[in-house]
PDB file of C-alpha atoms in Angstrom:
ATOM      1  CA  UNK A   1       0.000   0.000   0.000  1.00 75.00           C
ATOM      2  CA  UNK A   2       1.157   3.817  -0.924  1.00 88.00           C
ATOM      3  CA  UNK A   3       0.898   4.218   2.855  1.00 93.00           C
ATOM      4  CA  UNK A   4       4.734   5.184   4.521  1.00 94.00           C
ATOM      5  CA  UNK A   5       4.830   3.584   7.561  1.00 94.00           C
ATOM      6  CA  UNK A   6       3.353   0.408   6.234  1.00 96.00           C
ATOM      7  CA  UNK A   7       6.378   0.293   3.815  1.00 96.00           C
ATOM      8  CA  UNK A   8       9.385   1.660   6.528  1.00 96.00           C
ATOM      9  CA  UNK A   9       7.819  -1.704   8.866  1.00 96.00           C
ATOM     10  CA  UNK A  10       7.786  -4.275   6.299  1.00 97.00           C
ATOM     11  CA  UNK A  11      11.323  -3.299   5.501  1.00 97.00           C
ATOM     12  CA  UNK A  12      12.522  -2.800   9.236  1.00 97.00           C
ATOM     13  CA  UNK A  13      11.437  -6.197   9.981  1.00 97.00           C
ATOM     14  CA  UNK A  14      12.876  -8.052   6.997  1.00 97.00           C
ATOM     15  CA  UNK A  15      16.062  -6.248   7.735  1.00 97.00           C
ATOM     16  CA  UNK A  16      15.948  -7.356  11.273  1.00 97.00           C
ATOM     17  CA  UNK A  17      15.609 -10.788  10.015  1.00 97.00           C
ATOM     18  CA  UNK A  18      18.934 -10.364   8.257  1.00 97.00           C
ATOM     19  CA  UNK A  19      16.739 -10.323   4.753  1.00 98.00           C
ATOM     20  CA  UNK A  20      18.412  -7.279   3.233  1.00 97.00           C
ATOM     21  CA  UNK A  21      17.650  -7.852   0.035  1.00 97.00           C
ATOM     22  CA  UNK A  22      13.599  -8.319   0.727  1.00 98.00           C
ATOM     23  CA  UNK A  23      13.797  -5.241   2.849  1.00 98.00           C
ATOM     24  CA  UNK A  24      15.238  -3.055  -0.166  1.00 98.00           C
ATOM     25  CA  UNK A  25      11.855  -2.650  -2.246  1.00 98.00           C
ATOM     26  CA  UNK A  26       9.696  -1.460   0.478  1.00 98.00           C
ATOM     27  CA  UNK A  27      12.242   0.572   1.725  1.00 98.00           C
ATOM     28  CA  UNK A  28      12.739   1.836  -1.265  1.00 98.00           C
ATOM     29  CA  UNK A  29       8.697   2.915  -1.436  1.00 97.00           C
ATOM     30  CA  UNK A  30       9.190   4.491   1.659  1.00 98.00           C
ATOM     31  CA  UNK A  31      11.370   6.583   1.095  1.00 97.00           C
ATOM     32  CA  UNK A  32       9.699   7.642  -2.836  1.00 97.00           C
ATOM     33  CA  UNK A  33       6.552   8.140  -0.469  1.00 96.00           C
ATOM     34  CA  UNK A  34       8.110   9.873   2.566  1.00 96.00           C
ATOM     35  CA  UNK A  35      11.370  11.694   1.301  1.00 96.00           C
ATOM     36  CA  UNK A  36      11.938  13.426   4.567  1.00 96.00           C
ATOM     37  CA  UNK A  37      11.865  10.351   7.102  1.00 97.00           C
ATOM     38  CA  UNK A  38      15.206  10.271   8.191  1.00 97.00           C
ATOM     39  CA  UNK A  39      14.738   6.920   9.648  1.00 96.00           C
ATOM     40  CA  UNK A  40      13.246   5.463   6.339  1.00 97.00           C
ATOM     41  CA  UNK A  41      16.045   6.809   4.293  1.00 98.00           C
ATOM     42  CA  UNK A  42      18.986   5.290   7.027  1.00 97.00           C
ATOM     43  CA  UNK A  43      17.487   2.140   6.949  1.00 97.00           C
ATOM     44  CA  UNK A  44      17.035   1.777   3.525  1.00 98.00           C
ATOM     45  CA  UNK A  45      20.819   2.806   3.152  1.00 98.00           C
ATOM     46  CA  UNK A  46      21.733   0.386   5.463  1.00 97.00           C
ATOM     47  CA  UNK A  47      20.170  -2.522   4.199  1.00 98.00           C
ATOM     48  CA  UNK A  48      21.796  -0.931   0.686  1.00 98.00           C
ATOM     49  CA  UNK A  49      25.123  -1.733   2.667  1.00 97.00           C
ATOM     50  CA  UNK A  50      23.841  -5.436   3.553  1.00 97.00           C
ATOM     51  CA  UNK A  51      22.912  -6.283  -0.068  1.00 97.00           C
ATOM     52  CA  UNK A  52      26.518  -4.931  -1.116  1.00 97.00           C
ATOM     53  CA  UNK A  53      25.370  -1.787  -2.995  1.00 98.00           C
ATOM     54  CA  UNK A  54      27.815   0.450  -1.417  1.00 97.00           C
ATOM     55  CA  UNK A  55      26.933   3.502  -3.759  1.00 97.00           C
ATOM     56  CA  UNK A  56      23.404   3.371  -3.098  1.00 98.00           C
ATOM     57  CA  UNK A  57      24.090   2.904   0.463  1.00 98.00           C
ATOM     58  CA  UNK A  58      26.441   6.151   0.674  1.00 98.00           C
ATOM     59  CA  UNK A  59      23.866   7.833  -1.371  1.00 98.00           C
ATOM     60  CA  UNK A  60      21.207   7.562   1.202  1.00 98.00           C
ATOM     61  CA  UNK A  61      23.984   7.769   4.221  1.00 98.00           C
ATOM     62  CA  UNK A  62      24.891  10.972   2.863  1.00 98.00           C
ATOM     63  CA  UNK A  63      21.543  12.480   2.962  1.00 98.00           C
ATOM     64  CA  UNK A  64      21.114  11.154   6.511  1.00 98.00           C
ATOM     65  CA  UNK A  65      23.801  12.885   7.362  1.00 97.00           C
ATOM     66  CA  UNK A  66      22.776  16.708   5.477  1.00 97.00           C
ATOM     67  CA  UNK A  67      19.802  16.593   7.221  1.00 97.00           C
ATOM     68  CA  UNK A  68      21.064  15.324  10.324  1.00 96.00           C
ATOM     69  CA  UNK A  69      24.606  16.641  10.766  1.00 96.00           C
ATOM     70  CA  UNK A  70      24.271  16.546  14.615  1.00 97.00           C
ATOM     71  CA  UNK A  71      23.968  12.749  14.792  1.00 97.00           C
ATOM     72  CA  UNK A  72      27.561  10.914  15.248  1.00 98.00           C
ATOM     73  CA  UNK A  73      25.952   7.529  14.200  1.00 97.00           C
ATOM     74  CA  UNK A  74      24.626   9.167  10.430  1.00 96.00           C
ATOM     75  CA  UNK A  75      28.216  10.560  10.102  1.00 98.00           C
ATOM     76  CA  UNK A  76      29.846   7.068  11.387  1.00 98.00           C
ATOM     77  CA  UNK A  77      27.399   5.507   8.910  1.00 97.00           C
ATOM     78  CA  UNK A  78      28.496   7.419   6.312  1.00 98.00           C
ATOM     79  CA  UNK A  79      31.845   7.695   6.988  1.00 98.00           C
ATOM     80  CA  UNK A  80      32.284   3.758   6.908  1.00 97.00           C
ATOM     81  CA  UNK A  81      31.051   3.449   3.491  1.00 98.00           C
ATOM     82  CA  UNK A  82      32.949   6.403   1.823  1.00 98.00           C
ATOM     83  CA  UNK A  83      36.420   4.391   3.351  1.00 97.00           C
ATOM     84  CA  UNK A  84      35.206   0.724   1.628  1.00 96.00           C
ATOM     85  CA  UNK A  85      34.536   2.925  -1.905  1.00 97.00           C
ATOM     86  CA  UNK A  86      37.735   4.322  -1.810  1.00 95.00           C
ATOM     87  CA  UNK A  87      36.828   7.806  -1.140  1.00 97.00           C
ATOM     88  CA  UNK A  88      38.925   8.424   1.961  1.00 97.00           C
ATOM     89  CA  UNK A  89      39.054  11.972   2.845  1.00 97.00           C
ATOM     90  CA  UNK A  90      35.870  12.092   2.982  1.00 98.00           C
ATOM     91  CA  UNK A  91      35.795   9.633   5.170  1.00 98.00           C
ATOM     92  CA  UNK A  92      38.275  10.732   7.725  1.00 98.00           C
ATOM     93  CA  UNK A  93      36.232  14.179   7.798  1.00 98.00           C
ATOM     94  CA  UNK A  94      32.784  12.366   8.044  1.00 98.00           C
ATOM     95  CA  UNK A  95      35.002   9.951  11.137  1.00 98.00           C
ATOM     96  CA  UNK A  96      36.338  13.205  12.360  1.00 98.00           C
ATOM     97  CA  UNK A  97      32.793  14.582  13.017  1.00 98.00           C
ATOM     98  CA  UNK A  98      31.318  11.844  14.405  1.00 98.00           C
ATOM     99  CA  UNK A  99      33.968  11.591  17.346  1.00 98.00           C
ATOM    100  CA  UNK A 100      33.479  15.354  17.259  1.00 98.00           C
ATOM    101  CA  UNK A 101      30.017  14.969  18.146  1.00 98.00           C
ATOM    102  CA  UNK A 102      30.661  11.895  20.290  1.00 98.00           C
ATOM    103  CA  UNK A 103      34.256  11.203  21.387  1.00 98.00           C
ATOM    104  CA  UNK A 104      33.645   8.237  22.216  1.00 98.00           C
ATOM    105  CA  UNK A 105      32.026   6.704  19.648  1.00 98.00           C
ATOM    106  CA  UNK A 106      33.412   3.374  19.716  1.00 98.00           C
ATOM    107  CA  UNK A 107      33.188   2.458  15.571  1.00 98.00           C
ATOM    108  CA  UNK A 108      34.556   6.237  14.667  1.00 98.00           C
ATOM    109  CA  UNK A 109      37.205   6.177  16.864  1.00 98.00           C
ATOM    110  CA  UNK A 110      38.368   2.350  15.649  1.00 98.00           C
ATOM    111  CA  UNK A 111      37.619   2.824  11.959  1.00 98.00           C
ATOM    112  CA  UNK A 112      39.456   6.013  11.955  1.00 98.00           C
ATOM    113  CA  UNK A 113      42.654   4.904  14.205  1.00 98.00           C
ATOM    114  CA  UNK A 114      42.932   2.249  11.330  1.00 98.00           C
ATOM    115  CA  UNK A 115      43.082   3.950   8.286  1.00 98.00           C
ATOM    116  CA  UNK A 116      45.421   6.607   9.723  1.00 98.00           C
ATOM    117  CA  UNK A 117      47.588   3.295  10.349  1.00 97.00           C
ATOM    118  CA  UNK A 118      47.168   2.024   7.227  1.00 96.00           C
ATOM    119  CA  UNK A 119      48.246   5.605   5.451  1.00 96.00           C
ATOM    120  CA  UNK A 120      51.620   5.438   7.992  1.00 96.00           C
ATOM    121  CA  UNK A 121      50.379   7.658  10.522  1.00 96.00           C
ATOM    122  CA  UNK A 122      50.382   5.973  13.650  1.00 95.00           C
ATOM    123  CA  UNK A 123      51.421   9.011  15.689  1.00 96.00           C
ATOM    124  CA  UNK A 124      47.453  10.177  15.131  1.00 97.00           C
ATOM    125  CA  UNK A 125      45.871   6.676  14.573  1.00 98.00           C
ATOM    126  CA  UNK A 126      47.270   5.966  18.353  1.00 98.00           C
ATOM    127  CA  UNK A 127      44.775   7.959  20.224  1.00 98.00           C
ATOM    128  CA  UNK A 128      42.198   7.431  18.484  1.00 98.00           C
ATOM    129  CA  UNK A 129      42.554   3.469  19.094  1.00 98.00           C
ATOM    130  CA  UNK A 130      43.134   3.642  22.448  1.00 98.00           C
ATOM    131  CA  UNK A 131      40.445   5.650  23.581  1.00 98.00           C
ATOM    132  CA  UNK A 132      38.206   2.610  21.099  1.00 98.00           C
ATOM    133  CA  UNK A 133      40.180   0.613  23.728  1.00 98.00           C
ATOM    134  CA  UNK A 134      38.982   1.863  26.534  1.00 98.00           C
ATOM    135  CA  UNK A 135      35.527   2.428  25.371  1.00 98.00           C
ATOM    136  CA  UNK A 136      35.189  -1.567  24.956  1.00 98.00           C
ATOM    137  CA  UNK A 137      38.239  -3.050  26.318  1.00 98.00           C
ATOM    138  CA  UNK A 138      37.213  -6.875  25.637  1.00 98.00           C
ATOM    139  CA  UNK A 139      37.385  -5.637  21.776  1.00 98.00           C
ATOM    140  CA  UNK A 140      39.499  -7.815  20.021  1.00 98.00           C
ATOM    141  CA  UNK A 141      39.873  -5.848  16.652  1.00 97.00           C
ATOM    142  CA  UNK A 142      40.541  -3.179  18.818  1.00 98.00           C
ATOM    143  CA  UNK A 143      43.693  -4.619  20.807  1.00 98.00           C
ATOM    144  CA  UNK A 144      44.620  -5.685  17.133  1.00 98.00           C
ATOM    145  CA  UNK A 145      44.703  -2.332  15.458  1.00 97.00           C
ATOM    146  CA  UNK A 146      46.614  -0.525  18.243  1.00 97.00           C
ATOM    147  CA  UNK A 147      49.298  -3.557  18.226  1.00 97.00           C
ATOM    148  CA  UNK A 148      49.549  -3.205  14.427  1.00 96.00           C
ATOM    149  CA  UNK A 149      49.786   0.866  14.956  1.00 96.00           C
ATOM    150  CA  UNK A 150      52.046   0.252  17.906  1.00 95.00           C
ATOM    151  CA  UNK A 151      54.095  -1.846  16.222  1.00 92.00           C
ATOM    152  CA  UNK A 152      54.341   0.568  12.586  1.00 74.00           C
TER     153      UNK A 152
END
């Protein structure tokens, strides 16, 4: 039915059933109805993400995060994609806001500690990882990246 909410809940509970790819269409009508919802247009980028359509996925992120610069998860979101399609400064500004607006945001602060490894900067990836530490200290990945950065 043309009717928003009907859409945003079929797709929100395919998605939660890890069926990304059934979730997409309604989602999709959702959003066509409802331009504005925030919520519609996040979850229909993330379960963009799920399927693999990292594009689309950044697409949507990216309006999530115009209309909603204030929200550390949107610019996380966002972020994330931007580094796995190769466009990385705009990832480490979109990581840089989030922890900006959070500091400590757990995922910004780990995702963004890594790539600053990976481009040979371990002097600023160190901080970053260790406060990820601290945030969730059982982390594996975490202890992992600030070895690797320690050890650079």
């Amino acid at each position: 039915p043309a009717i928003p909410i009907a859409q945003l809940n079929l797709g929100v509970a395919y998605a939660r059933q890890k069926q990304p790819a059934r979730a997409v269409p309604p989602l999709t009508r959702a959003v066509t109805l409802q331009p504005d919802d925030m919520r519609a247009q996040y979850e229909l980028a993330s379960a963009l993400y799920e399927t693999g359509d990292l594009k689309g996925a950044a697409a949507h992120f990216a309006i999530v995060a115009a209309k909603m610069p204030e929200s550390a998860d949107a610019r996380y979101s966002l972020g994330s994609v931007d580094a796995r399609i190769d466009r990385v400064e705009e990832a480490l500004t979109e990581l840089r806001a989030a922890i900006a607006l959070e500091p400590r945001h757990f995922r910004a602060n780990l995702l963004l500690g890594r790539i600053l490894t990976l481009r040979g900067d371990k002097a600023s990836a160190i901080p970053y990882l260790q406060t990820a530490l601290s945030v969730d200290p059982s982390s594996t990945e975490a202890k992992q990246f600030l070895a690797d950065a320690l050890k650079r």
